[in-house]
Short mmCIF file of N, CA and C in Angstrom, two decimals:
data_model
loop_
_atom_site.label_atom_id
_atom_site.label_comp_id
_atom_site.label_asym_id
_atom_site.label_seq_id
_atom_site.Cartn_x
_atom_site.Cartn_y
_atom_site.Cartn_z
N MET A 1 -23.46 21.95 -3.74
CA MET A 1 -24.35 20.82 -3.83
C MET A 1 -25.68 21.22 -3.18
N SER A 2 -26.74 20.98 -3.88
CA SER A 2 -28.04 21.33 -3.35
C SER A 2 -28.64 20.11 -2.64
N VAL A 3 -28.77 20.23 -1.36
CA VAL A 3 -29.35 19.15 -0.56
C VAL A 3 -30.58 19.72 0.13
N SER A 4 -31.70 19.10 -0.13
CA SER A 4 -32.92 19.58 0.49
C SER A 4 -32.98 19.09 1.94
N LEU A 5 -33.64 19.85 2.75
CA LEU A 5 -33.79 19.48 4.16
C LEU A 5 -34.59 18.19 4.29
N TRP A 6 -35.61 18.04 3.47
CA TRP A 6 -36.44 16.83 3.53
C TRP A 6 -35.63 15.58 3.18
N ARG A 7 -34.79 15.67 2.14
CA ARG A 7 -33.95 14.54 1.75
C ARG A 7 -32.98 14.17 2.87
N THR A 8 -32.37 15.17 3.50
CA THR A 8 -31.43 14.92 4.59
C THR A 8 -32.11 14.25 5.77
N VAL A 9 -33.27 14.75 6.16
CA VAL A 9 -34.00 14.17 7.30
C VAL A 9 -34.45 12.75 6.98
N ARG A 10 -34.93 12.53 5.76
CA ARG A 10 -35.38 11.20 5.36
C ARG A 10 -34.23 10.19 5.38
N ASN A 11 -33.08 10.58 4.83
CA ASN A 11 -31.93 9.68 4.82
C ASN A 11 -31.39 9.45 6.23
N ALA A 12 -31.41 10.47 7.08
CA ALA A 12 -30.96 10.30 8.46
C ALA A 12 -31.88 9.33 9.20
N TYR A 13 -33.16 9.42 8.95
CA TYR A 13 -34.12 8.50 9.59
C TYR A 13 -33.90 7.07 9.11
N ARG A 14 -33.62 6.91 7.82
CA ARG A 14 -33.44 5.56 7.24
C ARG A 14 -32.17 4.88 7.75
N VAL A 15 -31.07 5.61 7.86
CA VAL A 15 -29.80 4.99 8.21
C VAL A 15 -29.52 4.97 9.71
N GLY A 16 -30.21 5.78 10.48
CA GLY A 16 -29.98 5.84 11.92
C GLY A 16 -29.03 6.97 12.27
N LEU A 17 -29.08 7.40 13.52
CA LEU A 17 -28.33 8.57 13.96
C LEU A 17 -26.81 8.34 13.92
N LYS A 18 -26.36 7.17 14.36
CA LYS A 18 -24.92 6.90 14.41
C LYS A 18 -24.31 6.87 13.00
N ARG A 19 -24.95 6.14 12.10
CA ARG A 19 -24.44 6.06 10.73
C ARG A 19 -24.60 7.40 10.01
N TYR A 20 -25.65 8.15 10.33
CA TYR A 20 -25.83 9.48 9.76
C TYR A 20 -24.67 10.39 10.15
N ALA A 21 -24.28 10.35 11.43
CA ALA A 21 -23.16 11.18 11.89
C ALA A 21 -21.86 10.77 11.20
N TRP A 22 -21.65 9.46 11.02
CA TRP A 22 -20.46 8.97 10.33
C TRP A 22 -20.45 9.42 8.87
N GLN A 23 -21.60 9.35 8.21
CA GLN A 23 -21.68 9.76 6.81
C GLN A 23 -21.41 11.25 6.64
N VAL A 24 -21.97 12.06 7.51
CA VAL A 24 -21.76 13.51 7.41
C VAL A 24 -20.29 13.84 7.65
N ALA A 25 -19.65 13.12 8.60
CA ALA A 25 -18.24 13.37 8.89
C ALA A 25 -17.32 12.89 7.76
N THR A 26 -17.69 11.81 7.09
CA THR A 26 -16.81 11.26 6.07
C THR A 26 -17.22 11.63 4.65
N LEU A 27 -18.50 11.47 4.32
CA LEU A 27 -18.97 11.76 2.96
C LEU A 27 -19.39 13.22 2.78
N GLY A 28 -19.77 13.86 3.86
CA GLY A 28 -20.28 15.22 3.77
C GLY A 28 -21.74 15.27 3.36
N ASP A 29 -22.41 14.14 3.40
CA ASP A 29 -23.80 14.05 2.97
C ASP A 29 -24.44 12.85 3.64
N ALA A 30 -25.76 12.86 3.73
CA ALA A 30 -26.50 11.72 4.26
C ALA A 30 -27.07 10.94 3.08
N LYS A 31 -26.73 9.66 3.01
CA LYS A 31 -27.19 8.82 1.90
C LYS A 31 -27.82 7.56 2.46
N SER A 32 -28.86 7.09 1.80
CA SER A 32 -29.46 5.81 2.16
C SER A 32 -29.61 4.99 0.89
N GLY A 33 -29.32 3.72 1.02
CA GLY A 33 -29.41 2.84 -0.14
C GLY A 33 -29.24 1.40 0.27
N ASP A 34 -29.13 0.54 -0.72
CA ASP A 34 -29.01 -0.89 -0.50
C ASP A 34 -27.55 -1.28 -0.39
N PHE A 35 -27.24 -2.17 0.55
CA PHE A 35 -25.91 -2.71 0.71
C PHE A 35 -25.63 -3.63 -0.46
N VAL A 36 -24.53 -3.40 -1.17
CA VAL A 36 -24.19 -4.19 -2.35
C VAL A 36 -23.14 -5.24 -2.02
N GLY A 37 -22.14 -4.86 -1.24
CA GLY A 37 -21.10 -5.81 -0.91
C GLY A 37 -19.99 -5.19 -0.09
N GLN A 38 -19.01 -6.04 0.24
CA GLN A 38 -17.88 -5.62 1.05
C GLN A 38 -16.62 -6.20 0.44
N ASP A 39 -15.54 -5.41 0.41
CA ASP A 39 -14.30 -5.92 -0.16
C ASP A 39 -13.42 -6.52 0.93
N ASP A 40 -12.22 -6.95 0.54
CA ASP A 40 -11.32 -7.62 1.47
C ASP A 40 -10.78 -6.68 2.55
N PHE A 41 -10.80 -5.38 2.30
CA PHE A 41 -10.31 -4.41 3.27
C PHE A 41 -11.38 -4.01 4.29
N GLY A 42 -12.61 -4.47 4.12
CA GLY A 42 -13.70 -4.15 5.05
C GLY A 42 -14.52 -2.96 4.63
N ASN A 43 -14.25 -2.37 3.47
CA ASN A 43 -15.03 -1.25 2.97
C ASN A 43 -16.40 -1.75 2.52
N LYS A 44 -17.45 -0.97 2.78
CA LYS A 44 -18.81 -1.35 2.42
C LYS A 44 -19.30 -0.48 1.27
N PHE A 45 -19.95 -1.13 0.31
CA PHE A 45 -20.40 -0.45 -0.90
C PHE A 45 -21.92 -0.44 -0.95
N TYR A 46 -22.47 0.70 -1.36
CA TYR A 46 -23.91 0.90 -1.38
C TYR A 46 -24.33 1.48 -2.71
N GLU A 47 -25.61 1.28 -3.01
CA GLU A 47 -26.21 1.85 -4.21
C GLU A 47 -27.66 2.20 -3.90
N THR A 48 -28.11 3.31 -4.44
CA THR A 48 -29.50 3.71 -4.25
C THR A 48 -30.20 3.78 -5.60
N LYS A 49 -31.45 3.47 -5.61
CA LYS A 49 -32.27 3.56 -6.83
C LYS A 49 -33.17 4.80 -6.79
N ASN A 50 -32.95 5.66 -5.81
CA ASN A 50 -33.77 6.84 -5.61
C ASN A 50 -33.59 7.80 -6.79
N PRO A 51 -34.68 8.14 -7.51
CA PRO A 51 -34.55 9.06 -8.66
C PRO A 51 -34.22 10.50 -8.26
N GLU A 52 -34.36 10.84 -6.98
CA GLU A 52 -34.05 12.20 -6.53
C GLU A 52 -32.54 12.43 -6.40
N GLU A 53 -31.76 11.36 -6.38
CA GLU A 53 -30.31 11.50 -6.23
C GLU A 53 -29.70 12.10 -7.49
N ILE A 54 -28.61 12.78 -7.32
CA ILE A 54 -27.90 13.40 -8.42
C ILE A 54 -27.32 12.30 -9.32
N HIS A 55 -27.39 12.51 -10.62
CA HIS A 55 -26.88 11.54 -11.58
C HIS A 55 -25.41 11.25 -11.32
N LEU A 56 -25.02 9.98 -11.38
CA LEU A 56 -23.67 9.49 -11.10
C LEU A 56 -23.22 9.70 -9.66
N ARG A 57 -24.18 9.88 -8.75
CA ARG A 57 -23.88 9.96 -7.32
C ARG A 57 -24.71 8.92 -6.57
N THR A 58 -25.06 7.83 -7.25
CA THR A 58 -25.93 6.82 -6.65
C THR A 58 -25.15 5.65 -6.07
N ARG A 59 -23.84 5.61 -6.26
CA ARG A 59 -23.00 4.56 -5.68
C ARG A 59 -21.95 5.21 -4.81
N TRP A 60 -21.68 4.60 -3.68
CA TRP A 60 -20.67 5.15 -2.79
C TRP A 60 -20.07 4.06 -1.93
N VAL A 61 -18.96 4.40 -1.31
CA VAL A 61 -18.24 3.49 -0.43
C VAL A 61 -18.13 4.13 0.95
N GLU A 62 -18.33 3.32 1.97
CA GLU A 62 -18.07 3.75 3.34
C GLU A 62 -16.84 3.00 3.80
N TYR A 63 -15.75 3.73 3.98
CA TYR A 63 -14.46 3.13 4.28
C TYR A 63 -14.42 2.55 5.68
N GLN A 64 -13.62 1.49 5.82
CA GLN A 64 -13.44 0.85 7.12
C GLN A 64 -12.61 1.74 8.03
N GLN A 65 -11.58 2.38 7.48
CA GLN A 65 -10.69 3.22 8.26
C GLN A 65 -11.04 4.69 8.07
N TRP A 66 -10.53 5.52 8.97
CA TRP A 66 -10.85 6.94 8.92
C TRP A 66 -10.13 7.63 7.76
N GLY A 67 -8.89 7.27 7.48
CA GLY A 67 -8.15 7.94 6.41
C GLY A 67 -8.67 7.51 5.05
N MET A 68 -9.63 8.26 4.51
CA MET A 68 -10.28 7.86 3.26
C MET A 68 -9.36 8.13 2.08
N ASP A 69 -9.19 7.10 1.25
CA ASP A 69 -8.32 7.21 0.09
C ASP A 69 -8.78 6.16 -0.91
N MET A 70 -8.92 6.52 -2.18
CA MET A 70 -9.39 5.57 -3.18
C MET A 70 -8.42 4.43 -3.40
N SER A 71 -7.18 4.57 -2.92
CA SER A 71 -6.25 3.45 -3.04
C SER A 71 -6.63 2.33 -2.08
N GLN A 72 -7.56 2.58 -1.16
CA GLN A 72 -8.05 1.54 -0.25
C GLN A 72 -9.12 0.67 -0.89
N VAL A 73 -9.55 1.01 -2.09
CA VAL A 73 -10.61 0.27 -2.77
C VAL A 73 -9.97 -0.67 -3.79
N GLN A 74 -10.41 -1.90 -3.82
CA GLN A 74 -9.88 -2.87 -4.77
C GLN A 74 -10.30 -2.51 -6.20
N PRO A 75 -9.51 -2.91 -7.21
CA PRO A 75 -9.78 -2.48 -8.59
C PRO A 75 -11.17 -2.84 -9.11
N GLY A 76 -11.68 -4.03 -8.81
CA GLY A 76 -13.00 -4.40 -9.28
C GLY A 76 -14.09 -3.50 -8.72
N TRP A 77 -13.98 -3.21 -7.43
CA TRP A 77 -14.95 -2.30 -6.81
C TRP A 77 -14.77 -0.88 -7.32
N HIS A 78 -13.54 -0.47 -7.58
CA HIS A 78 -13.29 0.86 -8.12
C HIS A 78 -13.97 1.01 -9.48
N TRP A 79 -13.88 -0.03 -10.30
CA TRP A 79 -14.51 -0.01 -11.63
C TRP A 79 -16.03 0.07 -11.48
N TRP A 80 -16.58 -0.63 -10.50
CA TRP A 80 -18.03 -0.59 -10.28
C TRP A 80 -18.45 0.80 -9.78
N LEU A 81 -17.68 1.40 -8.87
CA LEU A 81 -18.00 2.74 -8.36
C LEU A 81 -17.97 3.79 -9.47
N ALA A 82 -17.09 3.60 -10.44
CA ALA A 82 -16.95 4.56 -11.54
C ALA A 82 -17.94 4.29 -12.67
N TYR A 83 -18.92 3.42 -12.44
CA TYR A 83 -19.97 3.09 -13.40
C TYR A 83 -19.40 2.45 -14.67
N GLY A 84 -18.29 1.73 -14.52
CA GLY A 84 -17.73 1.00 -15.65
C GLY A 84 -18.52 -0.27 -15.93
N THR A 85 -19.19 -0.78 -14.91
CA THR A 85 -20.01 -1.96 -15.03
C THR A 85 -21.18 -1.86 -14.06
N ASN A 86 -22.24 -2.56 -14.37
CA ASN A 86 -23.38 -2.59 -13.46
C ASN A 86 -23.36 -3.81 -12.55
N THR A 87 -22.42 -4.72 -12.78
CA THR A 87 -22.32 -5.92 -11.97
C THR A 87 -21.20 -5.75 -10.95
N PRO A 88 -21.52 -5.77 -9.66
CA PRO A 88 -20.46 -5.63 -8.66
C PRO A 88 -19.57 -6.88 -8.66
N PRO A 89 -18.32 -6.74 -8.22
CA PRO A 89 -17.37 -7.86 -8.26
C PRO A 89 -17.81 -9.09 -7.47
N ASN A 90 -18.59 -8.90 -6.41
CA ASN A 90 -19.01 -10.06 -5.62
C ASN A 90 -20.12 -10.86 -6.32
N LYS A 91 -20.69 -10.36 -7.40
CA LYS A 91 -21.72 -11.07 -8.15
C LYS A 91 -21.17 -11.75 -9.41
N LEU A 92 -19.86 -11.57 -9.69
CA LEU A 92 -19.26 -12.17 -10.86
C LEU A 92 -18.96 -13.64 -10.63
N SER A 93 -19.04 -14.43 -11.69
CA SER A 93 -18.66 -15.84 -11.59
C SER A 93 -17.13 -15.94 -11.59
N PRO A 94 -16.58 -17.04 -11.07
CA PRO A 94 -15.11 -17.16 -10.99
C PRO A 94 -14.40 -17.01 -12.34
N GLU A 95 -15.02 -17.44 -13.44
CA GLU A 95 -14.35 -17.30 -14.74
C GLU A 95 -14.39 -15.86 -15.26
N GLN A 96 -15.26 -15.02 -14.72
CA GLN A 96 -15.33 -13.62 -15.15
C GLN A 96 -14.36 -12.73 -14.39
N ILE A 97 -13.85 -13.20 -13.27
CA ILE A 97 -12.92 -12.40 -12.46
C ILE A 97 -11.55 -12.45 -13.12
N SER A 98 -10.99 -11.29 -13.41
CA SER A 98 -9.70 -11.24 -14.08
C SER A 98 -8.57 -11.47 -13.08
N GLU A 99 -7.53 -12.13 -13.55
CA GLU A 99 -6.35 -12.39 -12.74
C GLU A 99 -5.39 -11.21 -12.86
N ARG A 100 -4.74 -10.86 -11.77
CA ARG A 100 -3.76 -9.79 -11.81
C ARG A 100 -2.42 -10.32 -12.27
N ALA A 101 -1.67 -9.50 -12.94
CA ALA A 101 -0.36 -9.91 -13.46
C ALA A 101 0.66 -10.10 -12.34
N TYR A 102 0.42 -9.48 -11.21
CA TYR A 102 1.33 -9.60 -10.09
C TYR A 102 0.49 -9.75 -8.82
N PRO A 103 0.99 -10.45 -7.82
CA PRO A 103 0.21 -10.64 -6.60
C PRO A 103 0.11 -9.34 -5.79
N VAL A 104 -1.04 -9.14 -5.21
CA VAL A 104 -1.29 -7.95 -4.40
C VAL A 104 -1.55 -8.41 -2.98
N PRO A 105 -0.87 -7.82 -1.99
CA PRO A 105 -1.13 -8.23 -0.60
C PRO A 105 -2.53 -7.84 -0.16
N LYS A 106 -3.10 -8.61 0.75
CA LYS A 106 -4.45 -8.34 1.25
C LYS A 106 -4.47 -7.21 2.27
N VAL A 107 -3.29 -6.75 2.69
CA VAL A 107 -3.20 -5.65 3.65
C VAL A 107 -2.96 -4.36 2.86
N HIS A 108 -3.74 -3.35 3.15
CA HIS A 108 -3.62 -2.09 2.43
C HIS A 108 -2.39 -1.32 2.89
N LYS A 109 -1.65 -0.79 1.92
CA LYS A 109 -0.51 0.07 2.21
C LYS A 109 -0.92 1.50 1.91
N LEU A 110 -0.74 2.39 2.88
CA LEU A 110 -1.18 3.78 2.73
C LEU A 110 -0.50 4.48 1.56
N ASN A 111 -1.22 5.38 0.92
CA ASN A 111 -0.67 6.22 -0.12
C ASN A 111 0.00 7.41 0.58
N LEU A 112 1.31 7.47 0.51
CA LEU A 112 2.06 8.50 1.24
C LEU A 112 2.45 9.69 0.36
N THR A 113 1.82 9.85 -0.79
CA THR A 113 2.13 10.96 -1.68
C THR A 113 1.88 12.28 -0.96
N GLY A 114 2.83 13.19 -1.06
CA GLY A 114 2.70 14.50 -0.44
C GLY A 114 3.08 14.52 1.03
N THR A 115 3.64 13.46 1.53
CA THR A 115 4.07 13.39 2.93
C THR A 115 5.58 13.12 2.96
N PRO A 116 6.21 13.28 4.11
CA PRO A 116 7.65 12.98 4.18
C PRO A 116 7.98 11.52 3.87
N GLY A 117 7.03 10.62 3.98
CA GLY A 117 7.28 9.21 3.70
C GLY A 117 7.07 8.83 2.24
N ALA A 118 6.85 9.79 1.36
CA ALA A 118 6.59 9.50 -0.05
C ALA A 118 7.84 8.95 -0.73
N TYR A 119 7.60 8.13 -1.74
CA TYR A 119 8.72 7.56 -2.51
C TYR A 119 9.36 8.63 -3.36
N VAL A 120 10.67 8.73 -3.27
CA VAL A 120 11.43 9.68 -4.10
C VAL A 120 12.51 8.87 -4.81
N PRO A 121 12.50 8.82 -6.13
CA PRO A 121 13.50 8.03 -6.83
C PRO A 121 14.87 8.69 -6.76
N TYR A 122 15.91 7.87 -6.75
CA TYR A 122 17.27 8.37 -6.73
C TYR A 122 17.69 8.67 -8.16
N ASN A 123 18.21 9.86 -8.41
CA ASN A 123 18.59 10.28 -9.74
C ASN A 123 20.01 9.81 -10.03
N THR A 124 20.17 9.00 -11.08
CA THR A 124 21.50 8.50 -11.45
C THR A 124 22.08 9.24 -12.65
N ALA A 125 21.34 10.14 -13.24
CA ALA A 125 21.83 10.87 -14.41
C ALA A 125 22.77 11.99 -13.97
N LYS A 126 23.81 12.20 -14.77
CA LYS A 126 24.75 13.28 -14.48
C LYS A 126 24.07 14.61 -14.75
N PRO A 127 24.17 15.58 -13.84
CA PRO A 127 23.51 16.87 -14.10
C PRO A 127 24.12 17.57 -15.31
N LYS A 128 23.28 18.27 -16.06
CA LYS A 128 23.72 18.97 -17.27
C LYS A 128 24.40 20.29 -16.93
N CYS A 129 24.08 20.83 -15.79
CA CYS A 129 24.73 22.06 -15.37
C CYS A 129 25.06 21.94 -13.88
N GLU A 130 26.07 22.65 -13.47
CA GLU A 130 26.50 22.58 -12.08
C GLU A 130 26.18 23.90 -11.38
N ALA A 131 25.99 23.82 -10.10
CA ALA A 131 25.71 25.02 -9.33
C ALA A 131 26.97 25.88 -9.24
N TRP A 132 26.81 27.19 -9.24
CA TRP A 132 27.93 28.11 -9.17
C TRP A 132 28.42 28.20 -7.74
N THR A 133 29.72 28.05 -7.58
CA THR A 133 30.32 28.22 -6.25
C THR A 133 31.24 29.43 -6.33
N PRO A 134 30.96 30.44 -5.55
CA PRO A 134 31.75 31.69 -5.64
C PRO A 134 33.19 31.46 -5.14
N GLN A 135 34.14 32.07 -5.80
CA GLN A 135 35.55 32.03 -5.40
C GLN A 135 35.93 33.42 -4.88
N VAL A 136 36.37 33.47 -3.67
CA VAL A 136 36.78 34.75 -3.07
C VAL A 136 38.27 34.93 -3.30
N ALA A 137 38.64 36.01 -3.96
CA ALA A 137 40.05 36.30 -4.26
C ALA A 137 40.52 37.49 -3.42
N ARG A 138 41.76 37.46 -3.06
CA ARG A 138 42.31 38.61 -2.30
C ARG A 138 42.48 39.79 -3.22
N ARG A 139 42.29 40.99 -2.68
CA ARG A 139 42.46 42.19 -3.47
C ARG A 139 43.81 42.80 -3.24
#
């Protein structure tokens, strides 16, 4: 990623030293833009109109918690971040907000994929082949 020194210094000056340090630690870049909204999990969403920014890198989220994971973002905000719509979910009228087919708790559950706590389904199918067990015979 090509980041000019001038752009980094300008964005650090605009956002302040504390937020600059947080952005570099979490995003790996210094970004400045307009606050768009906040979801139920406390994540903050931003957008910049700066033409110097890389195309499709003008929207971002600053997570409330340190463990950054896109599963912490609500579906409406995820669609907005992916440039599926130009209208953020907090600007939609109540009739435009889609209802979910199943209720979702307001507390985020961590994505444990790749960890010892990951979901592993129990296999009920009979195995097609069996492991070989050696038989020791007397000579």
